[in-house]
Amino acid sequence: MIIDCDVHHARRKEVDLAPYLPEPWRSELLKYGERKMDSGILNEGGFRWDSIPPNGGPAGSDPDFLREQLLDKYNYSYALLTGSGYHISAIPDPDYAQAICSAYNDHSIEHWLPKDKRFKGVIMVAPQDPHLAAREIERLGDHPDMVMVAMSSTSRIPFGNRFYYPIYEAAQRKGLPIGVHTGQSNAMFAQASPTPAGVARNYLEWHSCVPQIYMGHLASIILEGVFERFPRLKFVLIEGGFDWLPHLMWRMDGRFKGLRQQAPWLKRLPSEYIADHVRLTTQPWPDPKKEEHLLHIFDMMDAENILMFASDYPHWDFDEPSVLPKKLSETARKKILHDNAAEFFNLK
Amino acid sequence: MIIDCDVHHARRKEVDLAPYLPEPWRSELLKYGERKMDSGILNEGGFRWDSIPPNGGPAGSDPDFLREQLLDKYNYSYALLTGSGYHISAIPDPDYAQAICSAYNDHSIEHWLPKDKRFKGVIMVAPQDPHLAAREIERLGDHPDMVMVAMSSTSRIPFGNRFYYPIYEAAQRKGLPIGVHTGQSNAMFAQASPTPAGVARNYLEWHSCVPQIYMGHLASIILEGVFERFPRLKFVLIEGGFDWLPHLMWRMDGRFKGLRQQAPWLKRLPSEYIADHVRLTTQPWPDPKKEEHLLHIFDMMDAENILMFASDYPHWDFDEPSVLPKKLSETARKKILHDNAAEFFNLK
């Protein structure tokens, strides 16, 4: 029994969004297509070559083929349909960005969720206007198959900032965790660069640096006291790796012990908020020289209770459930593949 | 026997630089003082309260007091005087920035290096104009007590970019390693933010995120193939922590295996360049819940051969040599406290 926390379903055509878009964006979409936010680097990873549906359309766009190639093959209990469009938080126009997100959501609700009980949906929001995002959470938060709010990791401002409180307030009220998913590599306009050293040259370098975006957000969320302000709020960090977590916990705790006057709102050590509030997904799997090294990292971060499996289907670096270390205990394997996500998303 | 790779000596007064500055900067310094690059956040860490010299002046400005409080007390073989002024790479004017660095260097050569054989100096350069920086390395690279080129981690462009090749060519030619030291928190003008998520709120959050800057630079240096282009070049990453290194090695190797067409110049796995070319200093020490966790990290990163001790005197988070784990082997302790740096800096 497996729950996959990151499955990228797709629309067959851009114009499939049109019925869900109000004017003036419906006409715009039909005339010009979706607005793009390119980064000047080539995503040479792309998709699994075998994920293109036999009946045509992009990878991940055929519910029947996706079900067969993924859910049936690996005996999934549930698959979180995290969609596509995580460039959206870098689009300068907040009204457009949220309108597109809402259309994504309505399209999923109509064309995907009814097709298999194992499909679960996410409420995509554009953080450019947290009040619009909160309204979207309010609109769809009671849908029984929408189990998470999803935001791109690309940001103007780190996620601990009070700018985002309307989103957090709405998510907490609806009892929905927030999933942060890797976003567009180009965030130049957003006053943040893909790495704090500057702009990465290509996809290889950018992809090697993606976890840093998650470290920055997680430090901000914890140190700004988001979990004291929203005690029932939870986050899951998707597609950002996980083996960096011990480092960040130790770094925050050490700094906090010397500088706690700068965060008087914290009632625990920074690392101690993670168990109650934060989960990380497994993909992409790290590549240590020895498996035992990873088991040591598992121990340091209490991976048995913090990690949740994700395949990132149909992307090039898709992970099978068998990616977990062979020496992992059966209890830990079951928790990471299923139980942690079942509890986190309240999936019975 | 100990070598300390990061000791911040200081000038007593800003005007002490005046004799080493050409016009128009000498007159400017006397009239206005040094140009600042503030970040809007308060460095509430500051200095060890007991590091202010009894005869007055800022912390680290009295060679006799520094010698007594640090070198004599801990029985140092050598102390690398890394100075102050690592905001300089964020100053927009490249001529000014390098002139100030050159004045720093000349001041150290005249006022510090002759005072104790254990003092060793660094050639500070401003990467804003790599040709000017290379000229400074040429000017001072044969001085017997100048053992490293020093650059701030604050950057416009990640350090793997060919923009920096003049610096690397000069450093390799003079047989000097390059030390990257934590720089100014504000790099807004530089198209990079202190974290890839955006600008940190305060010193606690910024300091928790500092290692990300090093991850970004190291990924860039390795993946861009700097060590294939400059096979004798070495880097030491100073004051950026170290327990993140296993994560970055595994991440780069995993990504490279799927995307090696994006870095065809690499002849080894990314992580395999580290042993020959990269060292990290120990300070600030991480704060794990169990010491054995850190020993596992040591094993993963071959810390015995990669780490070099640094105290960061006289800063607030100064580490004594006793910070090393008690269970560390005597061989590893000796290498980290002394031998690795003796070899790296060619100190007999």
XYZ file of C-alpha atoms in Angstrom:
696
model
C 0.000 0.000 0.000
C 1.571 3.200 -1.224
C 0.686 6.874 -1.242
C 2.543 8.903 -3.854
C 2.750 12.562 -2.842
C 3.859 14.021 -6.171
C 2.248 12.904 -9.424
C 2.228 15.435 -12.232
C -0.960 15.142 -14.167
C -1.306 17.482 -17.136
C -3.862 19.003 -19.448
C -3.985 17.635 -22.971
C -3.977 21.101 -24.503
C -3.502 24.620 -23.191
C -6.976 25.549 -24.372
C -8.485 22.925 -22.063
C -8.300 25.605 -19.372
C -10.520 27.994 -21.318
C -13.868 26.858 -19.863
C -12.587 27.590 -16.372
C -11.162 31.046 -17.048
C -13.199 34.247 -16.785
C -12.698 37.054 -19.257
C -10.419 38.692 -20.247
C -8.170 35.663 -19.704
C -10.308 33.194 -21.602
C -9.973 35.195 -24.815
C -6.310 35.768 -24.107
C -5.676 32.050 -23.678
C -7.487 31.222 -26.894
C -5.578 33.870 -28.802
C -2.074 33.668 -27.272
C -1.891 30.557 -25.077
C -0.693 30.607 -21.472
C 1.802 33.268 -20.381
C 5.295 31.805 -20.026
C 8.082 32.548 -17.578
C 11.226 31.204 -19.165
C 14.552 31.111 -17.425
C 17.078 30.930 -20.237
C 18.115 27.422 -19.237
C 17.102 24.229 -20.962
C 15.333 21.617 -18.851
C 17.147 18.759 -20.467
C 15.663 16.310 -18.005
C 12.108 16.484 -19.188
C 9.901 13.417 -19.067
C 10.275 9.667 -18.931
C 10.410 8.624 -22.555
C 7.731 5.983 -21.971
C 5.272 8.343 -20.302
C 3.782 9.809 -23.495
C 0.249 8.397 -23.713
C -0.294 6.005 -26.630
C -3.322 8.032 -27.692
C -1.282 11.229 -27.877
C -1.041 14.304 -25.687
C 1.713 15.277 -23.257
C 3.132 13.062 -20.527
C 0.699 12.745 -17.646
C -2.318 13.954 -19.613
C -4.225 10.665 -19.958
C -5.901 9.506 -16.720
C -6.290 5.920 -17.934
C -2.674 5.577 -19.021
C -1.401 7.256 -15.855
C -3.527 4.915 -13.771
C -2.181 1.896 -15.576
C 1.477 2.958 -15.688
C 1.613 4.163 -12.116
C -1.270 3.426 -9.743
C -2.015 -0.118 -10.867
C 1.589 -1.082 -11.478
C 2.766 -0.128 -7.985
C -0.477 -0.869 -6.149
C -1.069 2.688 -4.936
C -3.648 3.562 -2.326
C -3.606 7.183 -3.394
C -1.815 9.533 -5.762
C -1.646 13.269 -5.093
C -2.155 15.007 -8.425
C 0.165 17.975 -8.091
C -0.250 19.138 -11.667
C 1.945 21.454 -13.632
C 2.343 25.198 -13.747
C 4.739 25.906 -10.897
C 6.189 28.761 -12.905
C 3.035 30.650 -12.005
C 4.355 32.312 -8.852
C 6.955 34.120 -10.964
C 4.349 35.731 -13.240
C 4.164 39.456 -12.438
C 0.349 39.755 -12.653
C -1.329 38.501 -9.457
C -4.872 38.483 -10.880
C -3.836 36.449 -13.890
C -1.743 34.094 -11.774
C -4.581 33.228 -9.414
C -7.104 32.956 -12.256
C -4.892 30.379 -13.940
C -4.438 28.480 -10.667
C -8.202 28.416 -10.134
C -8.663 27.101 -13.651
C -6.081 24.367 -12.977
C -8.056 23.410 -9.892
C -11.447 23.345 -11.604
C -10.053 21.346 -14.494
C -8.683 18.742 -12.086
C -11.952 18.558 -10.200
C -13.935 17.971 -13.388
C -11.575 15.849 -15.445
C -9.458 13.907 -12.984
C -10.874 13.419 -9.507
C -14.049 11.611 -10.651
C -12.033 9.100 -12.677
C -10.467 7.149 -9.835
C -11.029 7.158 -6.091
C -7.302 6.981 -5.619
C -6.766 10.374 -7.270
C -6.502 13.216 -4.760
C -6.257 16.870 -5.708
C -4.414 19.973 -4.578
C -5.612 23.563 -4.423
C -3.023 25.512 -6.354
C -2.656 29.105 -5.238
C -0.530 31.995 -6.457
C 1.186 33.671 -3.509
C 1.507 36.986 -5.330
C -1.760 38.055 -3.676
C -2.293 36.103 -0.453
C -5.841 37.426 -0.105
C -6.823 36.033 -3.505
C -5.095 32.790 -2.571
C -7.036 32.638 0.698
C -10.276 33.141 -1.222
C -9.412 30.150 -3.404
C -8.734 28.021 -0.327
C -12.096 29.149 1.031
C -13.804 28.286 -2.271
C -12.436 24.744 -2.572
C -11.261 23.851 0.919
C -14.285 21.704 1.732
C -14.074 19.562 -1.390
C -13.586 16.038 -0.018
C -10.864 15.142 -2.540
C -8.760 18.303 -2.272
C -6.229 17.413 0.398
C -3.533 20.097 0.181
C -2.839 23.708 -0.733
C 0.014 23.881 -3.246
C 2.433 26.767 -3.776
C 5.545 27.102 -5.876
C 8.852 27.512 -4.042
C 9.683 30.499 -6.252
C 9.124 33.567 -4.152
C 9.558 37.269 -3.783
C 9.741 36.967 -0.027
C 10.632 33.974 2.193
C 7.620 32.022 3.374
C 7.979 32.981 7.016
C 7.069 36.565 6.213
C 3.703 37.828 7.465
C 2.825 38.740 3.888
C 1.636 35.124 3.570
C -0.514 35.028 6.714
C -3.850 35.144 4.833
C -2.877 31.899 3.090
C -1.817 30.290 6.334
C -4.908 31.409 8.170
C -7.167 29.961 5.477
C -5.238 26.687 5.219
C -5.298 26.201 8.970
C -9.012 26.977 9.142
C -9.758 24.384 6.466
C -7.392 21.870 8.063
C -5.271 21.640 4.915
C -1.493 21.305 4.863
C 0.519 23.486 2.504
C 2.695 21.765 -0.064
C 5.673 23.724 -1.371
C 6.720 22.442 -4.774
C 9.830 23.305 -6.783
C 9.078 26.239 -9.006
C 10.542 28.137 -11.855
C 14.295 28.449 -11.897
C 14.112 32.079 -12.872
C 13.022 34.287 -10.047
C 15.026 37.299 -11.006
C 12.063 39.611 -10.914
C 11.248 38.237 -7.510
C 14.344 39.685 -5.826
C 15.644 36.202 -5.225
C 18.064 34.259 -7.379
C 17.991 30.494 -7.844
C 21.059 30.212 -5.627
C 22.278 32.788 -3.136
C 25.533 32.847 -5.092
C 23.769 34.036 -8.231
C 22.122 32.536 -11.279
C 23.005 28.942 -12.151
C 24.325 28.303 -15.644
C 22.267 25.318 -16.678
C 19.722 22.763 -15.532
C 22.366 20.509 -13.987
C 23.686 23.280 -11.747
C 20.245 24.659 -10.970
C 18.899 21.226 -10.100
C 21.895 20.574 -7.857
C 20.999 23.756 -5.962
C 17.208 23.381 -5.687
C 17.281 22.221 -2.040
C 18.761 25.578 -1.005
C 15.429 27.237 -1.826
C 13.744 24.887 0.635
C 16.367 25.558 3.306
C 15.762 29.285 2.948
C 11.987 28.931 3.208
C 12.072 26.454 6.078
C 14.475 28.610 8.114
C 12.208 31.572 7.496
C 8.991 29.717 8.381
C 10.395 28.337 11.615
C 12.448 31.321 12.772
C 9.708 33.850 12.030
C 7.459 31.842 14.353
C 4.793 30.807 11.827
C 4.017 27.711 13.901
C 3.505 29.726 17.058
C 1.119 31.999 15.167
C -0.637 29.085 13.392
C -0.315 26.134 15.757
C -2.236 23.677 13.543
C -0.548 24.615 10.264
C 1.544 22.003 8.482
C 3.918 22.098 5.541
C 5.213 19.435 3.216
C 8.292 20.236 1.149
C 7.997 18.465 -2.197
C 10.812 17.654 -4.617
C 13.494 19.463 -2.642
C 15.378 16.428 -1.343
C 15.724 15.720 2.358
C 19.300 14.800 3.311
C 20.080 18.443 4.098
C 17.623 18.538 6.988
C 20.039 17.498 9.785
C 22.394 20.303 8.751
C 19.669 22.945 8.836
C 18.297 21.742 12.186
C 21.728 21.873 13.792
C 22.535 25.219 12.235
C 19.289 26.858 13.357
C 19.542 25.430 16.867
C 23.135 26.554 17.302
C 22.453 30.058 16.019
C 19.265 30.338 18.061
C 21.051 29.470 21.291
C 23.309 32.485 20.787
C 20.729 34.850 19.294
C 17.399 33.953 20.833
C 16.661 37.610 21.535
C 16.036 37.909 17.788
C 13.183 35.394 17.886
C 11.582 35.768 21.326
C 8.364 34.291 19.956
C 9.890 30.820 19.695
C 9.017 28.567 22.629
C 11.082 25.603 21.476
C 14.357 25.024 19.697
C 13.904 25.641 15.958
C 14.460 21.977 15.095
C 11.747 20.930 17.523
C 8.977 22.413 15.396
C 9.666 19.998 12.587
C 8.157 16.847 14.064
C 4.755 18.489 14.596
C 4.607 20.645 11.496
C 6.883 19.633 8.637
C 7.173 16.674 6.288
C 9.534 16.156 3.357
C 9.004 13.959 0.312
C 11.598 11.488 -0.842
C 12.173 12.376 -4.479
C 14.715 12.970 -5.964
C 16.641 10.335 -4.128
C 20.208 11.296 -3.132
C 23.173 9.366 -4.414
C 25.564 8.514 -1.572
C 28.497 6.178 -2.067
C 27.287 3.906 0.749
C 23.714 3.064 1.673
C 24.615 3.072 5.352
C 25.366 6.802 5.107
C 21.803 7.442 4.150
C 20.559 5.296 7.015
C 22.590 7.484 9.375
C 20.936 10.566 7.870
C 17.559 8.854 8.363
C 18.389 8.450 12.027
C 19.491 12.093 12.435
C 16.290 13.492 10.925
C 13.868 10.872 12.267
C 13.057 10.032 8.660
C 10.726 7.267 9.738
C 8.277 9.938 10.889
C 9.217 12.859 8.627
C 9.566 11.416 5.136
C 6.744 10.635 2.718
C 7.203 8.836 -0.569
C 6.929 10.685 -3.885
C 7.718 9.442 -7.372
C 7.583 12.725 -9.343
C 5.970 10.799 -12.202
C 6.352 11.342 -15.170
C 9.547 13.385 -14.823
C 12.924 12.104 -15.954
C 14.173 11.438 -12.430
C 11.092 9.419 -11.387
C 11.695 7.208 -8.330
C 10.099 3.820 -7.829
C 9.018 2.789 -4.317
C 11.931 0.354 -4.368
C 14.292 3.336 -4.062
C 14.097 3.069 -0.263
C 17.173 1.489 1.355
C 17.052 -2.283 1.500
C 18.165 -2.304 5.119
C 15.342 -0.047 6.255
C 13.094 -1.649 8.871
C 9.690 -2.814 7.663
C 8.019 -0.401 10.076
C 9.928 2.560 8.676
C 9.286 1.465 5.104
C 5.548 1.219 5.697
C 5.446 4.623 7.363
C 7.382 6.356 4.598
C 5.505 4.650 1.764
C 2.038 4.985 3.262
C 1.253 5.693 6.893
C 2.888 9.112 7.274
C 1.013 10.483 4.273
C -2.239 8.794 5.302
C -2.065 10.596 8.624
C -0.781 13.881 7.204
C -3.482 14.153 4.533
C -6.122 12.407 6.606
C -6.565 9.637 4.038
C -8.264 6.508 5.346
C 50.135 22.354 17.694
C 47.289 24.249 16.071
C 46.765 26.266 12.924
C 43.802 28.639 13.069
C 42.492 29.415 9.579
C 40.277 32.377 10.445
C 41.498 35.094 12.813
C 40.017 38.537 12.292
C 42.634 41.144 12.933
C 41.495 44.735 12.593
C 42.808 48.240 12.116
C 42.696 50.515 15.121
C 41.133 53.352 13.158
C 39.671 53.711 9.660
C 42.268 56.369 8.846
C 45.051 53.833 9.405
C 44.459 52.814 5.795
C 45.207 56.292 4.468
C 48.962 55.803 3.921
C 48.232 52.839 1.672
C 45.553 54.443 -0.478
C 46.291 56.430 -3.640
C 44.327 59.537 -4.437
C 41.451 60.273 -4.779
C 40.621 57.610 -2.164
C 43.081 58.807 0.447
C 41.404 62.197 0.647
C 37.995 60.564 0.529
C 38.859 58.289 3.460
C 40.164 61.180 5.529
C 37.064 63.245 4.804
C 34.269 60.631 4.845
C 35.688 57.370 6.193
C 35.288 54.032 4.431
C 32.287 53.448 2.179
C 29.701 51.221 3.856
C 27.401 48.564 2.493
C 24.710 48.104 5.091
C 22.073 45.428 4.890
C 19.275 46.710 7.098
C 19.798 43.925 9.604
C 21.540 44.229 12.932
C 24.515 41.973 13.540
C 23.564 41.311 17.115
C 26.303 38.736 17.467
C 29.250 41.070 17.233
C 32.380 40.380 19.224
C 33.418 38.414 22.260
C 32.924 40.831 25.140
C 36.434 40.137 26.426
C 38.165 40.754 23.098
C 38.346 44.539 23.337
C 42.046 45.368 23.891
C 42.818 46.844 27.345
C 44.603 49.733 25.650
C 41.542 50.612 23.565
C 40.675 50.139 19.919
C 38.319 47.617 18.352
C 38.372 43.872 18.959
C 41.281 42.255 17.129
C 43.205 45.514 16.620
C 46.055 44.987 19.108
C 48.650 42.439 17.936
C 50.050 41.916 21.433
C 46.677 41.351 23.023
C 45.545 39.065 20.186
C 48.753 37.074 20.522
C 48.265 36.680 24.241
C 44.527 35.926 24.175
C 44.686 33.518 21.254
C 48.061 32.296 19.967
C 49.785 31.862 23.323
C 46.748 30.600 25.178
C 46.033 27.775 22.715
C 49.611 27.124 21.663
C 49.135 27.989 18.010
C 51.685 27.215 15.330
C 50.113 29.705 12.975
C 47.157 32.061 12.727
C 45.770 33.162 9.362
C 44.936 36.838 9.671
C 41.813 37.080 7.554
C 41.047 40.667 8.461
C 37.798 42.525 8.106
C 36.045 44.182 5.216
C 34.210 41.308 3.552
C 31.435 43.722 2.626
C 33.809 45.009 -0.052
C 32.639 42.740 -2.846
C 29.195 44.313 -2.632
C 30.512 47.857 -3.219
C 29.508 48.961 -6.731
C 32.816 50.673 -7.625
C 35.452 48.101 -8.701
C 38.397 50.531 -8.615
C 37.578 51.675 -5.118
C 36.953 48.125 -3.940
C 40.333 46.831 -5.093
C 42.157 49.940 -3.825
C 40.727 49.327 -0.365
C 41.669 45.630 -0.522
C 45.212 46.536 -1.518
C 45.409 48.967 1.384
C 44.170 46.245 3.751
C 46.958 44.018 2.445
C 49.709 46.610 2.757
C 48.575 47.536 6.239
C 48.772 43.900 7.325
C 52.199 43.466 5.771
C 53.550 46.506 7.585
C 51.767 46.356 10.923
C 51.041 42.697 11.579
C 53.218 40.173 9.798
C 56.525 41.423 11.253
C 55.174 41.195 14.808
C 55.043 37.423 15.152
C 56.332 34.599 12.981
C 53.091 32.773 13.616
C 51.035 35.462 11.868
C 50.279 34.615 8.245
C 48.548 36.980 5.841
C 45.963 36.805 3.072
C 45.791 38.751 -0.177
C 42.337 40.270 -0.188
C 40.917 40.870 -3.631
C 37.689 42.410 -4.884
C 36.118 40.145 -7.510
C 34.247 43.028 -9.155
C 37.171 43.352 -11.591
C 39.031 40.045 -11.872
C 41.851 41.656 -13.843
C 42.551 44.137 -11.054
C 42.342 41.274 -8.582
C 44.831 39.241 -10.635
C 47.205 42.205 -10.660
C 47.061 42.308 -6.852
C 47.846 38.587 -6.664
C 50.765 39.231 -9.002
C 51.962 42.126 -6.821
C 51.925 40.267 -3.513
C 51.888 36.592 -4.464
C 55.581 36.058 -3.767
C 55.531 37.538 -0.284
C 56.646 34.637 1.920
C 53.997 35.289 4.585
C 50.997 35.752 2.292
C 49.539 32.258 2.071
C 46.090 32.672 0.536
C 43.957 34.804 -1.760
C 40.790 35.896 0.046
C 37.422 36.761 -1.511
C 34.050 37.498 -0.009
C 31.270 34.979 -0.663
C 28.986 37.839 -1.718
C 28.794 37.731 -5.478
C 27.154 38.977 -8.602
C 27.838 35.716 -10.372
C 28.565 32.219 -8.969
C 32.261 31.470 -8.627
C 32.324 28.813 -11.338
C 31.690 31.438 -14.000
C 34.554 32.219 -16.394
C 34.292 35.864 -15.356
C 36.619 34.902 -12.480
C 39.244 33.075 -14.554
C 41.858 35.881 -14.285
C 41.794 35.456 -10.508
C 42.073 31.691 -10.759
C 44.860 31.838 -13.301
C 46.887 34.181 -11.093
C 46.269 32.202 -7.919
C 47.259 28.940 -9.581
C 50.382 30.513 -11.053
C 51.464 31.776 -7.622
C 50.536 28.477 -5.976
C 48.067 30.162 -3.651
C 44.732 28.676 -2.581
C 41.637 30.856 -2.663
C 39.762 31.363 0.573
C 36.076 32.233 0.309
C 34.903 34.040 3.410
C 31.348 34.931 4.442
C 30.517 38.352 3.123
C 27.918 41.008 3.445
C 24.388 39.811 3.985
C 23.021 42.294 1.498
C 23.779 41.390 -2.050
C 20.682 42.868 -3.585
C 22.580 44.913 -6.094
C 24.506 41.796 -6.997
C 21.472 39.996 -8.463
C 21.692 37.427 -5.687
C 19.750 37.435 -2.448
C 21.094 36.122 0.858
C 18.863 33.076 0.488
C 17.327 31.789 -2.730
C 13.945 32.210 -1.050
C 14.491 35.941 -0.644
C 15.909 38.337 1.904
C 16.242 37.077 5.481
C 14.556 39.154 8.170
C 17.308 39.373 10.741
C 20.776 38.207 11.677
C 19.507 34.952 13.205
C 17.753 33.925 9.992
C 20.538 35.169 7.741
C 23.185 33.388 9.787
C 21.154 30.186 9.695
C 21.193 30.415 5.892
C 24.845 31.404 5.278
C 25.934 27.890 4.242
C 23.576 28.040 1.240
C 25.844 30.669 -0.331
C 28.722 28.209 -0.114
C 26.638 25.403 -1.583
C 25.765 27.611 -4.537
C 29.380 28.606 -5.149
C 30.776 25.109 -4.697
C 28.219 23.572 -7.068
C 29.084 26.240 -9.605
C 32.869 25.841 -9.232
C 32.745 22.074 -9.603
C 30.018 21.754 -12.239
C 31.454 24.498 -14.443
C 34.692 22.531 -14.539
C 36.996 25.066 -12.863
C 39.235 22.246 -11.619
C 39.604 20.791 -15.107
C 40.578 24.228 -16.390
C 42.877 24.979 -13.393
C 44.126 21.593 -12.231
C 46.312 22.955 -9.412
C 43.774 25.444 -8.046
C 42.463 24.941 -4.520
C 39.671 26.511 -2.518
C 38.989 26.721 1.188
C 35.470 27.647 2.289
C 35.713 29.654 5.495
C 32.948 30.231 8.050
C 30.252 28.480 6.053
C 29.897 25.357 8.188
C 30.591 21.922 6.810
C 27.886 19.408 7.753
C 25.999 20.154 4.517
C 28.793 18.742 2.358
C 27.537 15.120 2.154
C 24.177 16.382 0.933
C 25.711 18.503 -1.817
C 28.070 15.750 -2.947
C 25.220 13.253 -3.238
C 22.962 15.749 -4.941
C 25.550 16.760 -7.541
C 26.538 13.162 -8.257
C 22.949 12.028 -8.669
C 22.040 14.913 -10.955
C 25.247 14.539 -12.951
C 24.585 10.874 -13.649
C 21.332 11.838 -15.350
C 22.514 15.057 -16.985
C 26.187 14.604 -17.785
C 25.670 15.977 -21.283
C 25.367 19.387 -19.598
C 28.906 19.195 -18.199
C 30.921 17.156 -20.714
C 34.115 18.759 -19.409
C 33.918 16.827 -16.142
C 36.120 13.732 -16.083
C 35.105 12.557 -12.635
C 31.972 12.549 -10.523
C 31.414 16.043 -9.077
C 32.061 14.868 -5.509
C 35.391 13.399 -6.530
C 36.947 16.814 -7.140
C 36.631 17.743 -3.499
C 39.453 15.647 -2.049
C 42.042 17.204 -4.361
C 40.771 20.763 -4.454
C 38.503 21.796 -1.605
C 38.809 22.249 2.150
C 36.280 23.543 4.647
C 36.930 25.203 7.985
C 35.239 24.066 11.153
C 33.662 27.212 12.544
C 30.826 27.774 13.389
C 30.399 24.377 14.919
C 27.015 22.720 14.306
C 24.749 21.803 17.169
C 23.469 18.234 16.781
C 21.554 16.505 19.554
C 24.026 13.623 19.627
C 27.783 13.796 19.071
C 27.708 10.477 17.232
C 25.612 12.105 14.501
C 28.446 14.469 13.775
C 30.922 11.607 13.688
C 28.758 9.956 11.037
C 28.850 13.185 9.023
C 32.638 13.235 9.462
C 32.771 9.781 7.958
C 30.537 10.717 4.998
C 32.641 13.728 4.038
C 36.060 12.313 4.943
C 36.373 15.160 7.434
C 39.711 13.864 8.619
C 41.201 15.042 5.315
C 38.838 17.869 4.373
C 38.321 19.927 7.531
C 40.685 22.562 8.917
C 40.254 24.240 12.283
C 39.162 27.878 12.515
C 38.184 29.859 15.601
C 36.709 33.003 14.001
C 38.288 35.036 16.808
C 37.151 37.553 18.046
C 33.578 37.046 16.850
C 30.746 36.142 19.194
C 30.570 32.529 18.063
C 34.306 31.872 18.503
C 35.173 28.164 18.748
C 37.977 26.792 20.907
C 40.041 23.870 19.594
C 38.250 21.734 22.182
C 35.089 21.992 20.081
C 36.135 18.850 18.184
C 34.241 15.699 19.204
C 35.744 13.904 22.170
C 35.465 10.563 20.423
C 37.465 11.687 17.397
C 40.623 9.651 16.808
C 43.898 11.337 17.741
C 45.030 11.099 14.122
C 41.934 12.887 12.858
C 42.185 15.524 15.584
C 45.787 16.279 14.702
C 44.996 16.524 11.001
C 42.042 18.850 11.496
C 43.789 21.057 14.046
C 47.125 21.248 12.264
C 48.326 18.913 9.536
C 45.668 19.555 6.885
C 46.280 23.305 7.024
C 50.066 22.879 7.183
C 49.912 20.953 3.942
C 47.271 23.126 2.299
C 49.082 26.403 3.009
C 52.541 24.886 2.759
C 53.421 25.865 6.327
C 56.355 24.002 7.815
